[in-house]
Amino acid sequence: MNLILLGPPGAGKGTQAAKIIEKYDIPHISTGDIFRDNIKEGTDLGKRAKEYMDKGELVPDSLVIEIATDRLTKDDCKNGFLLDGFPRTVDQAKALDEFLAGRGDKVDHVLDIEVPKEELMTRILGRRVCRKCGATYNIPNMPPKVDGICDVCGGELMQRADDTRETVENRIEVYDSQTKPLLDYYKEAGVISRLDGTTGLENVFGVIVGILGD
Ligand code: AMP
């Protein structure tokens, strides 16, 4: 099962990803997480990516494609994967298709989670992420049991460095101009399903399971 999660920043991709990988037992591949890990470790890749991420811009295709396809060659991706945050441009999508075709594989489903623009800013500014395990919360929609502490591992919750009002505005604009064209690309391929991301996380997940099957 080769899956892609699409949708603007704040649509709930990360939250749904956590549920999908648990149910279908496939790895979660988030290019944003790969970059954040590299920034934390102070690698060269992290330094290069940070320049773009801090401004809410896209990291150049050549760099992202190399990282994503390299991750897809790992053993745990043999029986499928869930891509979250990749591809984000038509050129990335084409490169992914070529890479998969090279091993007789393809994208099976693209799940596009739609949320109106007005709601995205509130959601993102309320987002809190566990510093240790990466679990995501939302104030006030999905708060942790204890303020500032992760329910899963007891780690400290923080705000992502790029979850500021200014950066988010840019990320939403970038999504509209560079990522939205992907919807047509995958519509033509006949693999996309559009989901209403405002109906609550359990409902959205129910629809996803309806599409993917048990
Ligand atoms: P995310 O965690 O998916 O919201 O990504 C955070 C940031 O990482 C984005 O705003 C981009 O700067 C960068 N990034 C992540 N994935 C990609 C991608 N596929 N193409 C370009 N930039 C990306």
JSON list of C-alpha atoms and ligand atoms in Angstrom, two decimals:
[
{"chain": "A", "resi": 1, "resn": "MET", "atom": "CA", "xyz": [0.00, 0.00, 0.00]},
{"chain": "A", "resi": 2, "resn": "ASN", "atom": "CA", "xyz": [1.77, 3.12, -1.22]},
{"chain": "A", "resi": 3, "resn": "LEU", "atom": "CA", "xyz": [0.02, 6.18, 0.18]},
{"chain": "A", "resi": 4, "resn": "ILE", "atom": "CA", "xyz": [0.40, 9.94, 0.02]},
{"chain": "A", "resi": 5, "resn": "LEU", "atom": "CA", "xyz": [-1.18, 12.44, 2.40]},
{"chain": "A", "resi": 6, "resn": "LEU", "atom": "CA", "xyz": [-1.86, 15.82, 0.82]},
{"chain": "A", "resi": 7, "resn": "GLY", "atom": "CA", "xyz": [-3.38, 18.97, 2.25]},
{"chain": "A", "resi": 8, "resn": "PRO", "atom": "CA", "xyz": [-2.39, 22.44, 3.44]},
{"chain": "A", "resi": 9, "resn": "PRO", "atom": "CA", "xyz": [-0.29, 22.99, 6.57]},
{"chain": "A", "resi": 10, "resn": "GLY", "atom": "CA", "xyz": [-2.55, 22.46, 9.57]},
{"chain": "A", "resi": 11, "resn": "ALA", "atom": "CA", "xyz": [-4.98, 20.11, 7.81]},
{"chain": "A", "resi": 12, "resn": "GLY", "atom": "CA", "xyz": [-4.19, 17.30, 10.28]},
{"chain": "A", "resi": 13, "resn": "LYS", "atom": "CA", "xyz": [-1.89, 15.19, 8.10]},
{"chain": "A", "resi": 14, "resn": "GLY", "atom": "CA", "xyz": [0.45, 14.32, 10.97]},
{"chain": "A", "resi": 15, "resn": "THR", "atom": "CA", "xyz": [-2.42, 13.29, 13.25]},
{"chain": "A", "resi": 16, "resn": "GLN", "atom": "CA", "xyz": [-3.99, 11.07, 10.60]},
{"chain": "A", "resi": 17, "resn": "ALA", "atom": "CA", "xyz": [-0.57, 9.70, 9.65]},
{"chain": "A", "resi": 18, "resn": "ALA", "atom": "CA", "xyz": [-0.05, 8.41, 13.20]},
{"chain": "A", "resi": 19, "resn": "LYS", "atom": "CA", "xyz": [-3.37, 6.51, 13.03]},
{"chain": "A", "resi": 20, "resn": "ILE", "atom": "CA", "xyz": [-2.84, 5.19, 9.51]},
{"chain": "A", "resi": 21, "resn": "ILE", "atom": "CA", "xyz": [0.61, 3.72, 10.15]},
{"chain": "A", "resi": 22, "resn": "GLU", "atom": "CA", "xyz": [-0.62, 2.02, 13.31]},
{"chain": "A", "resi": 23, "resn": "LYS", "atom": "CA", "xyz": [-3.55, 0.38, 11.54]},
{"chain": "A", "resi": 24, "resn": "TYR", "atom": "CA", "xyz": [-1.81, -0.57, 8.29]},
{"chain": "A", "resi": 25, "resn": "ASP", "atom": "CA", "xyz": [1.66, -1.18, 9.68]},
{"chain": "A", "resi": 26, "resn": "ILE", "atom": "CA", "xyz": [3.58, 0.87, 7.13]},
{"chain": "A", "resi": 27, "resn": "PRO", "atom": "CA", "xyz": [6.34, 3.43, 7.79]},
{"chain": "A", "resi": 28, "resn": "HIS", "atom": "CA", "xyz": [5.54, 7.14, 8.10]},
{"chain": "A", "resi": 29, "resn": "ILE", "atom": "CA", "xyz": [7.84, 9.19, 5.92]},
{"chain": "A", "resi": 30, "resn": "SER", "atom": "CA", "xyz": [7.69, 12.90, 6.60]},
{"chain": "A", "resi": 31, "resn": "THR", "atom": "CA", "xyz": [10.25, 14.99, 4.75]},
{"chain": "A", "resi": 32, "resn": "GLY", "atom": "CA", "xyz": [9.59, 17.80, 7.26]},
{"chain": "A", "resi": 33, "resn": "ASP", "atom": "CA", "xyz": [10.51, 15.43, 10.12]},
{"chain": "A", "resi": 34, "resn": "ILE", "atom": "CA", "xyz": [13.66, 14.33, 8.28]},
{"chain": "A", "resi": 35, "resn": "PHE", "atom": "CA", "xyz": [14.71, 17.97, 7.92]},
{"chain": "A", "resi": 36, "resn": "ARG", "atom": "CA", "xyz": [13.87, 18.78, 11.56]},
{"chain": "A", "resi": 37, "resn": "ASP", "atom": "CA", "xyz": [15.92, 15.78, 12.75]},
{"chain": "A", "resi": 38, "resn": "ASN", "atom": "CA", "xyz": [18.84, 17.00, 10.66]},
{"chain": "A", "resi": 39, "resn": "ILE", "atom": "CA", "xyz": [18.52, 20.52, 12.06]},
{"chain": "A", "resi": 40, "resn": "LYS", "atom": "CA", "xyz": [18.56, 19.10, 15.60]},
{"chain": "A", "resi": 41, "resn": "GLU", "atom": "CA", "xyz": [21.68, 17.09, 14.79]},
{"chain": "A", "resi": 42, "resn": "GLY", "atom": "CA", "xyz": [23.34, 20.08, 13.14]},
{"chain": "A", "resi": 43, "resn": "THR", "atom": "CA", "xyz": [24.06, 18.29, 9.85]},
{"chain": "A", "resi": 44, "resn": "ASP", "atom": "CA", "xyz": [24.89, 20.02, 6.60]},
{"chain": "A", "resi": 45, "resn": "LEU", "atom": "CA", "xyz": [21.53, 19.00, 5.17]},
{"chain": "A", "resi": 46, "resn": "GLY", "atom": "CA", "xyz": [19.80, 20.49, 8.23]},
{"chain": "A", "resi": 47, "resn": "LYS", "atom": "CA", "xyz": [21.65, 23.79, 7.77]},
{"chain": "A", "resi": 48, "resn": "ARG", "atom": "CA", "xyz": [20.68, 23.98, 4.10]},
{"chain": "A", "resi": 49, "resn": "ALA", "atom": "CA", "xyz": [17.03, 23.10, 4.74]},
{"chain": "A", "resi": 50, "resn": "LYS", "atom": "CA", "xyz": [16.67, 25.50, 7.68]},
{"chain": "A", "resi": 51, "resn": "GLU", "atom": "CA", "xyz": [17.29, 28.53, 5.45]},
{"chain": "A", "resi": 52, "resn": "TYR", "atom": "CA", "xyz": [14.11, 27.74, 3.52]},
{"chain": "A", "resi": 53, "resn": "MET", "atom": "CA", "xyz": [12.02, 26.33, 6.37]},
{"chain": "A", "resi": 54, "resn": "ASP", "atom": "CA", "xyz": [12.46, 29.43, 8.53]},
{"chain": "A", "resi": 55, "resn": "LYS", "atom": "CA", "xyz": [10.91, 31.52, 5.76]},
{"chain": "A", "resi": 56, "resn": "GLY", "atom": "CA", "xyz": [8.10, 29.07, 5.05]},
{"chain": "A", "resi": 57, "resn": "GLU", "atom": "CA", "xyz": [9.54, 28.36, 1.62]},
{"chain": "A", "resi": 58, "resn": "LEU", "atom": "CA", "xyz": [10.03, 25.02, -0.06]},
{"chain": "A", "resi": 59, "resn": "VAL", "atom": "CA", "xyz": [13.39, 23.32, 0.10]},
{"chain": "A", "resi": 60, "resn": "PRO", "atom": "CA", "xyz": [14.66, 22.93, -3.52]},
{"chain": "A", "resi": 61, "resn": "ASP", "atom": "CA", "xyz": [13.27, 19.91, -5.40]},
{"chain": "A", "resi": 62, "resn": "SER", "atom": "CA", "xyz": [16.66, 18.34, -6.10]},
{"chain": "A", "resi": 63, "resn": "LEU", "atom": "CA", "xyz": [17.47, 18.11, -2.40]},
{"chain": "A", "resi": 64, "resn": "VAL", "atom": "CA", "xyz": [14.04, 16.84, -1.31]},
{"chain": "A", "resi": 65, "resn": "ILE", "atom": "CA", "xyz": [13.77, 14.26, -4.08]},
{"chain": "A", "resi": 66, "resn": "GLU", "atom": "CA", "xyz": [17.13, 12.77, -3.19]},
{"chain": "A", "resi": 67, "resn": "ILE", "atom": "CA", "xyz": [16.23, 12.50, 0.48]},
{"chain": "A", "resi": 68, "resn": "ALA", "atom": "CA", "xyz": [12.77, 11.06, -0.08]},
{"chain": "A", "resi": 69, "resn": "THR", "atom": "CA", "xyz": [13.78, 8.47, -2.68]},
{"chain": "A", "resi": 70, "resn": "ASP", "atom": "CA", "xyz": [16.76, 7.43, -0.59]},
{"chain": "A", "resi": 71, "resn": "ARG", "atom": "CA", "xyz": [14.41, 6.83, 2.37]},
{"chain": "A", "resi": 72, "resn": "LEU", "atom": "CA", "xyz": [12.10, 4.77, 0.11]},
{"chain": "A", "resi": 73, "resn": "THR", "atom": "CA", "xyz": [14.91, 2.35, -0.73]},
{"chain": "A", "resi": 74, "resn": "LYS", "atom": "CA", "xyz": [15.04, 1.19, 2.92]},
{"chain": "A", "resi": 75, "resn": "ASP", "atom": "CA", "xyz": [13.82, -2.30, 3.75]},
{"chain": "A", "resi": 76, "resn": "ASP", "atom": "CA", "xyz": [10.82, -1.20, 5.80]},
{"chain": "A", "resi": 77, "resn": "CYS", "atom": "CA", "xyz": [9.23, 0.37, 2.67]},
{"chain": "A", "resi": 78, "resn": "LYS", "atom": "CA", "xyz": [9.03, -2.93, 0.78]},
{"chain": "A", "resi": 79, "resn": "ASN", "atom": "CA", "xyz": [5.36, -3.52, 1.63]},
{"chain": "A", "resi": 80, "resn": "GLY", "atom": "CA", "xyz": [4.25, 0.05, 1.37]},
{"chain": "A", "resi": 81, "resn": "PHE", "atom": "CA", "xyz": [4.70, 3.48, 2.92]},
{"chain": "A", "resi": 82, "resn": "LEU", "atom": "CA", "xyz": [2.87, 6.63, 3.89]},
{"chain": "A", "resi": 83, "resn": "LEU", "atom": "CA", "xyz": [4.37, 9.83, 2.53]},
{"chain": "A", "resi": 84, "resn": "ASP", "atom": "CA", "xyz": [3.45, 12.98, 4.46]},
{"chain": "A", "resi": 85, "resn": "GLY", "atom": "CA", "xyz": [4.64, 16.32, 3.09]},
{"chain": "A", "resi": 86, "resn": "PHE", "atom": "CA", "xyz": [6.15, 14.80, -0.05]},
{"chain": "A", "resi": 87, "resn": "PRO", "atom": "CA", "xyz": [5.62, 15.36, -2.91]},
{"chain": "A", "resi": 88, "resn": "ARG", "atom": "CA", "xyz": [4.85, 19.08, -2.72]},
{"chain": "A", "resi": 89, "resn": "THR", "atom": "CA", "xyz": [5.45, 20.11, -6.35]},
{"chain": "A", "resi": 90, "resn": "VAL", "atom": "CA", "xyz": [4.53, 18.51, -9.67]},
{"chain": "A", "resi": 91, "resn": "ASP", "atom": "CA", "xyz": [8.24, 17.93, -10.39]},
{"chain": "A", "resi": 92, "resn": "GLN", "atom": "CA", "xyz": [8.58, 16.03, -7.10]},
{"chain": "A", "resi": 93, "resn": "ALA", "atom": "CA", "xyz": [5.51, 13.95, -8.00]},
{"chain": "A", "resi": 94, "resn": "LYS", "atom": "CA", "xyz": [6.94, 13.12, -11.42]},
{"chain": "A", "resi": 95, "resn": "ALA", "atom": "CA", "xyz": [10.28, 12.15, -9.88]},
{"chain": "A", "resi": 96, "resn": "LEU", "atom": "CA", "xyz": [8.47, 9.93, -7.37]},
{"chain": "A", "resi": 97, "resn": "ASP", "atom": "CA", "xyz": [6.48, 8.22, -10.15]},
{"chain": "A", "resi": 98, "resn": "GLU", "atom": "CA", "xyz": [9.66, 7.59, -12.11]},
{"chain": "A", "resi": 99, "resn": "PHE", "atom": "CA", "xyz": [11.45, 6.24, -9.06]},
{"chain": "A", "resi": 100, "resn": "LEU", "atom": "CA", "xyz": [8.57, 3.86, -8.23]},
{"chain": "A", "resi": 101, "resn": "ALA", "atom": "CA", "xyz": [8.12, 2.78, -11.86]},
{"chain": "A", "resi": 102, "resn": "GLY", "atom": "CA", "xyz": [11.81, 1.86, -11.86]},
{"chain": "A", "resi": 103, "resn": "ARG", "atom": "CA", "xyz": [11.04, -0.86, -9.36]},
{"chain": "A", "resi": 104, "resn": "GLY", "atom": "CA", "xyz": [7.68, -1.87, -10.91]},
{"chain": "A", "resi": 105, "resn": "ASP", "atom": "CA", "xyz": [5.73, 0.06, -8.29]},
{"chain": "A", "resi": 106, "resn": "LYS", "atom": "CA", "xyz": [3.25, 2.99, -8.19]},
{"chain": "A", "resi": 107, "resn": "VAL", "atom": "CA", "xyz": [1.30, 5.35, -5.96]},
{"chain": "A", "resi": 108, "resn": "ASP", "atom": "CA", "xyz": [-1.90, 3.55, -4.90]},
{"chain": "A", "resi": 109, "resn": "HIS", "atom": "CA", "xyz": [-3.85, 6.27, -3.08]},
{"chain": "A", "resi": 110, "resn": "VAL", "atom": "CA", "xyz": [-3.55, 9.98, -2.47]},
{"chain": "A", "resi": 111, "resn": "LEU", "atom": "CA", "xyz": [-5.62, 11.25, 0.45]},
{"chain": "A", "resi": 112, "resn": "ASP", "atom": "CA", "xyz": [-6.22, 14.98, 0.21]},
{"chain": "A", "resi": 113, "resn": "ILE", "atom": "CA", "xyz": [-7.39, 16.48, 3.51]},
{"chain": "A", "resi": 114, "resn": "GLU", "atom": "CA", "xyz": [-9.18, 19.78, 2.91]},
{"chain": "A", "resi": 115, "resn": "VAL", "atom": "CA", "xyz": [-9.63, 22.50, 5.55]},
{"chain": "A", "resi": 116, "resn": "PRO", "atom": "CA", "xyz": [-10.75, 26.09, 4.83]},
{"chain": "A", "resi": 117, "resn": "LYS", "atom": "CA", "xyz": [-8.01, 28.69, 4.97]},
{"chain": "A", "resi": 118, "resn": "GLU", "atom": "CA", "xyz": [-9.66, 30.61, 7.84]},
{"chain": "A", "resi": 119, "resn": "GLU", "atom": "CA", "xyz": [-9.26, 27.61, 10.13]},
{"chain": "A", "resi": 120, "resn": "LEU", "atom": "CA", "xyz": [-5.66, 26.74, 9.27]},
{"chain": "A", "resi": 121, "resn": "MET", "atom": "CA", "xyz": [-4.02, 29.66, 11.08]},
{"chain": "A", "resi": 122, "resn": "THR", "atom": "CA", "xyz": [-5.87, 28.96, 14.35]},
{"chain": "A", "resi": 123, "resn": "ARG", "atom": "CA", "xyz": [-4.97, 25.29, 14.14]},
{"chain": "A", "resi": 124, "resn": "ILE", "atom": "CA", "xyz": [-1.29, 25.88, 13.45]},
{"chain": "A", "resi": 125, "resn": "LEU", "atom": "CA", "xyz": [-0.82, 28.52, 16.13]},
{"chain": "A", "resi": 126, "resn": "GLY", "atom": "CA", "xyz": [-2.39, 26.06, 18.61]},
{"chain": "A", "resi": 127, "resn": "ARG", "atom": "CA", "xyz": [-0.16, 23.19, 17.55]},
{"chain": "A", "resi": 128, "resn": "ARG", "atom": "CA", "xyz": [2.18, 21.70, 20.17]},
{"chain": "A", "resi": 129, "resn": "VAL", "atom": "CA", "xyz": [4.68, 18.93, 19.43]},
{"chain": "A", "resi": 130, "resn": "CYS", "atom": "CA", "xyz": [6.51, 16.65, 21.83]},
{"chain": "A", "resi": 131, "resn": "ARG", "atom": "CA", "xyz": [10.21, 17.42, 21.84]},
{"chain": "A", "resi": 132, "resn": "LYS", "atom": "CA", "xyz": [11.02, 13.75, 22.52]},
{"chain": "A", "resi": 133, "resn": "CYS", "atom": "CA", "xyz": [8.60, 11.54, 20.55]},
{"chain": "A", "resi": 134, "resn": "GLY", "atom": "CA", "xyz": [7.00, 13.98, 18.08]},
{"chain": "A", "resi": 135, "resn": "ALA", "atom": "CA", "xyz": [3.38, 13.37, 19.17]},
{"chain": "A", "resi": 136, "resn": "THR", "atom": "CA", "xyz": [1.15, 16.27, 18.14]},
{"chain": "A", "resi": 137, "resn": "TYR", "atom": "CA", "xyz": [-1.46, 18.14, 20.19]},
{"chain": "A", "resi": 138, "resn": "ASN", "atom": "CA", "xyz": [-3.69, 21.11, 19.65]},
{"chain": "A", "resi": 139, "resn": "ILE", "atom": "CA", "xyz": [-4.74, 23.82, 22.06]},
{"chain": "A", "resi": 140, "resn": "PRO", "atom": "CA", "xyz": [-7.73, 23.92, 22.53]},
{"chain": "A", "resi": 141, "resn": "ASN", "atom": "CA", "xyz": [-8.99, 21.09, 20.25]},
{"chain": "A", "resi": 142, "resn": "MET", "atom": "CA", "xyz": [-6.77, 18.20, 21.31]},
{"chain": "A", "resi": 143, "resn": "PRO", "atom": "CA", "xyz": [-4.87, 19.30, 24.44]},
{"chain": "A", "resi": 144, "resn": "PRO", "atom": "CA", "xyz": [-2.57, 17.03, 26.46]},
{"chain": "A", "resi": 145, "resn": "LYS", "atom": "CA", "xyz": [-3.89, 15.74, 29.80]},
{"chain": "A", "resi": 146, "resn": "VAL", "atom": "CA", "xyz": [-1.27, 17.79, 31.68]},
{"chain": "A", "resi": 147, "resn": "ASP", "atom": "CA", "xyz": [-0.42, 21.23, 30.37]},
{"chain": "A", "resi": 148, "resn": "GLY", "atom": "CA", "xyz": [2.89, 21.22, 28.44]},
{"chain": "A", "resi": 149, "resn": "ILE", "atom": "CA", "xyz": [3.56, 17.48, 28.94]},
{"chain": "A", "resi": 150, "resn": "CYS", "atom": "CA", "xyz": [3.24, 14.70, 26.36]},
{"chain": "A", "resi": 151, "resn": "ASP", "atom": "CA", "xyz": [0.59, 12.05, 27.18]},
{"chain": "A", "resi": 152, "resn": "VAL", "atom": "CA", "xyz": [2.59, 9.39, 25.34]},
{"chain": "A", "resi": 153, "resn": "CYS", "atom": "CA", "xyz": [6.11, 9.74, 26.77]},
{"chain": "A", "resi": 154, "resn": "GLY", "atom": "CA", "xyz": [6.06, 12.53, 29.36]},
{"chain": "A", "resi": 155, "resn": "GLY", "atom": "CA", "xyz": [8.29, 14.71, 27.15]},
{"chain": "A", "resi": 156, "resn": "GLU", "atom": "CA", "xyz": [8.12, 18.48, 27.03]},
{"chain": "A", "resi": 157, "resn": "LEU", "atom": "CA", "xyz": [5.75, 20.04, 24.48]},
{"chain": "A", "resi": 158, "resn": "MET", "atom": "CA", "xyz": [6.97, 22.87, 22.24]},
{"chain": "A", "resi": 159, "resn": "GLN", "atom": "CA", "xyz": [5.89, 24.96, 19.28]},
{"chain": "A", "resi": 160, "resn": "ARG", "atom": "CA", "xyz": [7.52, 24.23, 15.92]},
{"chain": "A", "resi": 161, "resn": "ALA", "atom": "CA", "xyz": [10.00, 26.93, 14.90]},
{"chain": "A", "resi": 162, "resn": "ASP", "atom": "CA", "xyz": [8.06, 27.59, 11.68]},
{"chain": "A", "resi": 163, "resn": "ASP", "atom": "CA", "xyz": [4.63, 27.78, 13.35]},
{"chain": "A", "resi": 164, "resn": "THR", "atom": "CA", "xyz": [4.66, 31.58, 13.57]},
{"chain": "A", "resi": 165, "resn": "ARG", "atom": "CA", "xyz": [1.95, 33.77, 12.04]},
{"chain": "A", "resi": 166, "resn": "GLU", "atom": "CA", "xyz": [4.27, 35.22, 9.39]},
{"chain": "A", "resi": 167, "resn": "THR", "atom": "CA", "xyz": [5.75, 31.90, 8.30]},
{"chain": "A", "resi": 168, "resn": "VAL", "atom": "CA", "xyz": [2.37, 30.19, 8.26]},
{"chain": "A", "resi": 169, "resn": "GLU", "atom": "CA", "xyz": [0.94, 32.86, 5.95]},
{"chain": "A", "resi": 170, "resn": "ASN", "atom": "CA", "xyz": [3.77, 32.17, 3.54]},
{"chain": "A", "resi": 171, "resn": "ARG", "atom": "CA", "xyz": [3.42, 28.38, 3.85]},
{"chain": "A", "resi": 172, "resn": "ILE", "atom": "CA", "xyz": [-0.28, 28.60, 2.97]},
{"chain": "A", "resi": 173, "resn": "GLU", "atom": "CA", "xyz": [0.52, 30.78, -0.05]},
{"chain": "A", "resi": 174, "resn": "VAL", "atom": "CA", "xyz": [3.25, 28.36, -1.14]},
{"chain": "A", "resi": 175, "resn": "TYR", "atom": "CA", "xyz": [0.78, 25.49, -0.77]},
{"chain": "A", "resi": 176, "resn": "ASP", "atom": "CA", "xyz": [-1.74, 27.29, -3.02]},
{"chain": "A", "resi": 177, "resn": "SER", "atom": "CA", "xyz": [0.75, 28.15, -5.73]},
{"chain": "A", "resi": 178, "resn": "GLN", "atom": "CA", "xyz": [3.07, 25.12, -5.75]},
{"chain": "A", "resi": 179, "resn": "THR", "atom": "CA", "xyz": [1.31, 22.15, -4.15]},
{"chain": "A", "resi": 180, "resn": "LYS", "atom": "CA", "xyz": [-2.32, 22.59, -5.24]},
{"chain": "A", "resi": 181, "resn": "PRO", "atom": "CA", "xyz": [-1.47, 21.79, -8.88]},
{"chain": "A", "resi": 182, "resn": "LEU", "atom": "CA", "xyz": [-0.72, 18.27, -7.60]},
{"chain": "A", "resi": 183, "resn": "LEU", "atom": "CA", "xyz": [-4.43, 17.73, -7.04]},
{"chain": "A", "resi": 184, "resn": "ASP", "atom": "CA", "xyz": [-5.01, 17.81, -10.80]},
{"chain": "A", "resi": 185, "resn": "TYR", "atom": "CA", "xyz": [-1.93, 15.68, -11.42]},
{"chain": "A", "resi": 186, "resn": "TYR", "atom": "CA", "xyz": [-3.28, 12.91, -9.19]},
{"chain": "A", "resi": 187, "resn": "LYS", "atom": "CA", "xyz": [-6.87, 13.41, -10.39]},
{"chain": "A", "resi": 188, "resn": "GLU", "atom": "CA", "xyz": [-5.66, 12.60, -13.90]},
{"chain": "A", "resi": 189, "resn": "ALA", "atom": "CA", "xyz": [-3.94, 9.51, -12.54]},
{"chain": "A", "resi": 190, "resn": "GLY", "atom": "CA", "xyz": [-7.28, 8.51, -10.93]},
{"chain": "A", "resi": 191, "resn": "VAL", "atom": "CA", "xyz": [-5.80, 7.89, -7.47]},
{"chain": "A", "resi": 192, "resn": "ILE", "atom": "CA", "xyz": [-6.97, 10.86, -5.41]},
{"chain": "A", "resi": 193, "resn": "SER", "atom": "CA", "xyz": [-9.73, 11.05, -2.76]},
{"chain": "A", "resi": 194, "resn": "ARG", "atom": "CA", "xyz": [-10.72, 14.38, -1.26]},
{"chain": "A", "resi": 195, "resn": "LEU", "atom": "CA", "xyz": [-11.66, 14.43, 2.43]},
{"chain": "A", "resi": 196, "resn": "ASP", "atom": "CA", "xyz": [-13.34, 17.06, 4.58]},
{"chain": "A", "resi": 197, "resn": "GLY", "atom": "CA", "xyz": [-10.79, 17.67, 7.36]},
{"chain": "A", "resi": 198, "resn": "THR", "atom": "CA", "xyz": [-13.20, 19.65, 9.55]},
{"chain": "A", "resi": 199, "resn": "THR", "atom": "CA", "xyz": [-15.36, 16.76, 10.76]},
{"chain": "A", "resi": 200, "resn": "GLY", "atom": "CA", "xyz": [-13.17, 15.65, 13.69]},
{"chain": "A", "resi": 201, "resn": "LEU", "atom": "CA", "xyz": [-10.16, 13.35, 13.69]},
{"chain": "A", "resi": 202, "resn": "GLU", "atom": "CA", "xyz": [-12.07, 10.10, 14.32]},
{"chain": "A", "resi": 203, "resn": "ASN", "atom": "CA", "xyz": [-14.53, 10.86, 11.53]},
{"chain": "A", "resi": 204, "resn": "VAL", "atom": "CA", "xyz": [-11.76, 11.73, 9.10]},
{"chain": "A", "resi": 205, "resn": "PHE", "atom": "CA", "xyz": [-9.97, 8.52, 10.02]},
{"chain": "A", "resi": 206, "resn": "GLY", "atom": "CA", "xyz": [-13.20, 6.56, 9.52]},
{"chain": "A", "resi": 207, "resn": "VAL", "atom": "CA", "xyz": [-13.48, 7.92, 5.99]},
{"chain": "A", "resi": 208, "resn": "ILE", "atom": "CA", "xyz": [-9.84, 7.00, 5.32]},
{"chain": "A", "resi": 209, "resn": "VAL", "atom": "CA", "xyz": [-10.43, 3.42, 6.47]},
{"chain": "A", "resi": 210, "resn": "GLY", "atom": "CA", "xyz": [-13.53, 3.35, 4.24]},
{"chain": "A", "resi": 211, "resn": "ILE", "atom": "CA", "xyz": [-11.34, 4.27, 1.27]},
{"chain": "A", "resi": 212, "resn": "LEU", "atom": "CA", "xyz": [-8.38, 2.02, 2.05]},
{"chain": "A", "resi": 213, "resn": "GLY", "atom": "CA", "xyz": [-10.39, -0.93, 3.37]},
{"chain": "A", "resi": 214, "resn": "ASP", "atom": "CA", "xyz": [-9.75, -3.05, 6.45]},
{"chain": "B", "resi": 1, "resn": "AMP", "atom": "P1", "xyz": [6.13, 19.97, 7.10]},
{"chain": "B", "resi": 1, "resn": "AMP", "atom": "O1", "xyz": [6.63, 19.37, 8.36]},
{"chain": "B", "resi": 1, "resn": "AMP", "atom": "O2", "xyz": [5.68, 18.94, 6.11]},
{"chain": "B", "resi": 1, "resn": "AMP", "atom": "O3", "xyz": [5.10, 21.05, 7.32]},
{"chain": "B", "resi": 1, "resn": "AMP", "atom": "O4", "xyz": [7.39, 20.70, 6.40]},
{"chain": "B", "resi": 1, "resn": "AMP", "atom": "C1", "xyz": [8.07, 21.76, 7.05]},
{"chain": "B", "resi": 1, "resn": "AMP", "atom": "C2", "xyz": [8.94, 22.51, 6.05]},
{"chain": "B", "resi": 1, "resn": "AMP", "atom": "O5", "xyz": [9.93, 21.60, 5.51]},
{"chain": "B", "resi": 1, "resn": "AMP", "atom": "C3", "xyz": [8.21, 23.05, 4.82]},
{"chain": "B", "resi": 1, "resn": "AMP", "atom": "O6", "xyz": [7.61, 24.31, 5.08]},
{"chain": "B", "resi": 1, "resn": "AMP", "atom": "C4", "xyz": [9.37, 23.12, 3.81]},
{"chain": "B", "resi": 1, "resn": "AMP", "atom": "O7", "xyz": [10.20, 24.24, 4.08]},
{"chain": "B", "resi": 1, "resn": "AMP", "atom": "C5", "xyz": [10.17, 21.87, 4.14]},
{"chain": "B", "resi": 1, "resn": "AMP", "atom": "N1", "xyz": [9.69, 20.71, 3.35]},
{"chain": "B", "resi": 1, "resn": "AMP", "atom": "C6", "xyz": [9.17, 19.56, 3.84]},
{"chain": "B", "resi": 1, "resn": "AMP", "atom": "N2", "xyz": [8.83, 18.72, 2.84]},
{"chain": "B", "resi": 1, "resn": "AMP", "atom": "C7", "xyz": [9.14, 19.36, 1.67]},
{"chain": "B", "resi": 1, "resn": "AMP", "atom": "C8", "xyz": [8.99, 19.04, 0.30]},
{"chain": "B", "resi": 1, "resn": "AMP", "atom": "N3", "xyz": [8.45, 17.89, -0.09]},
{"chain": "B", "resi": 1, "resn": "AMP", "atom": "N4", "xyz": [9.42, 19.96, -0.60]},
{"chain": "B", "resi": 1, "resn": "AMP", "atom": "C9", "xyz": [9.98, 21.11, -0.23]},
{"chain": "B", "resi": 1, "resn": "AMP", "atom": "N5", "xyz": [10.12, 21.50, 1.05]},
{"chain": "B", "resi": 1, "resn": "AMP", "atom": "C10", "xyz": [9.70, 20.64, 2.01]}
]
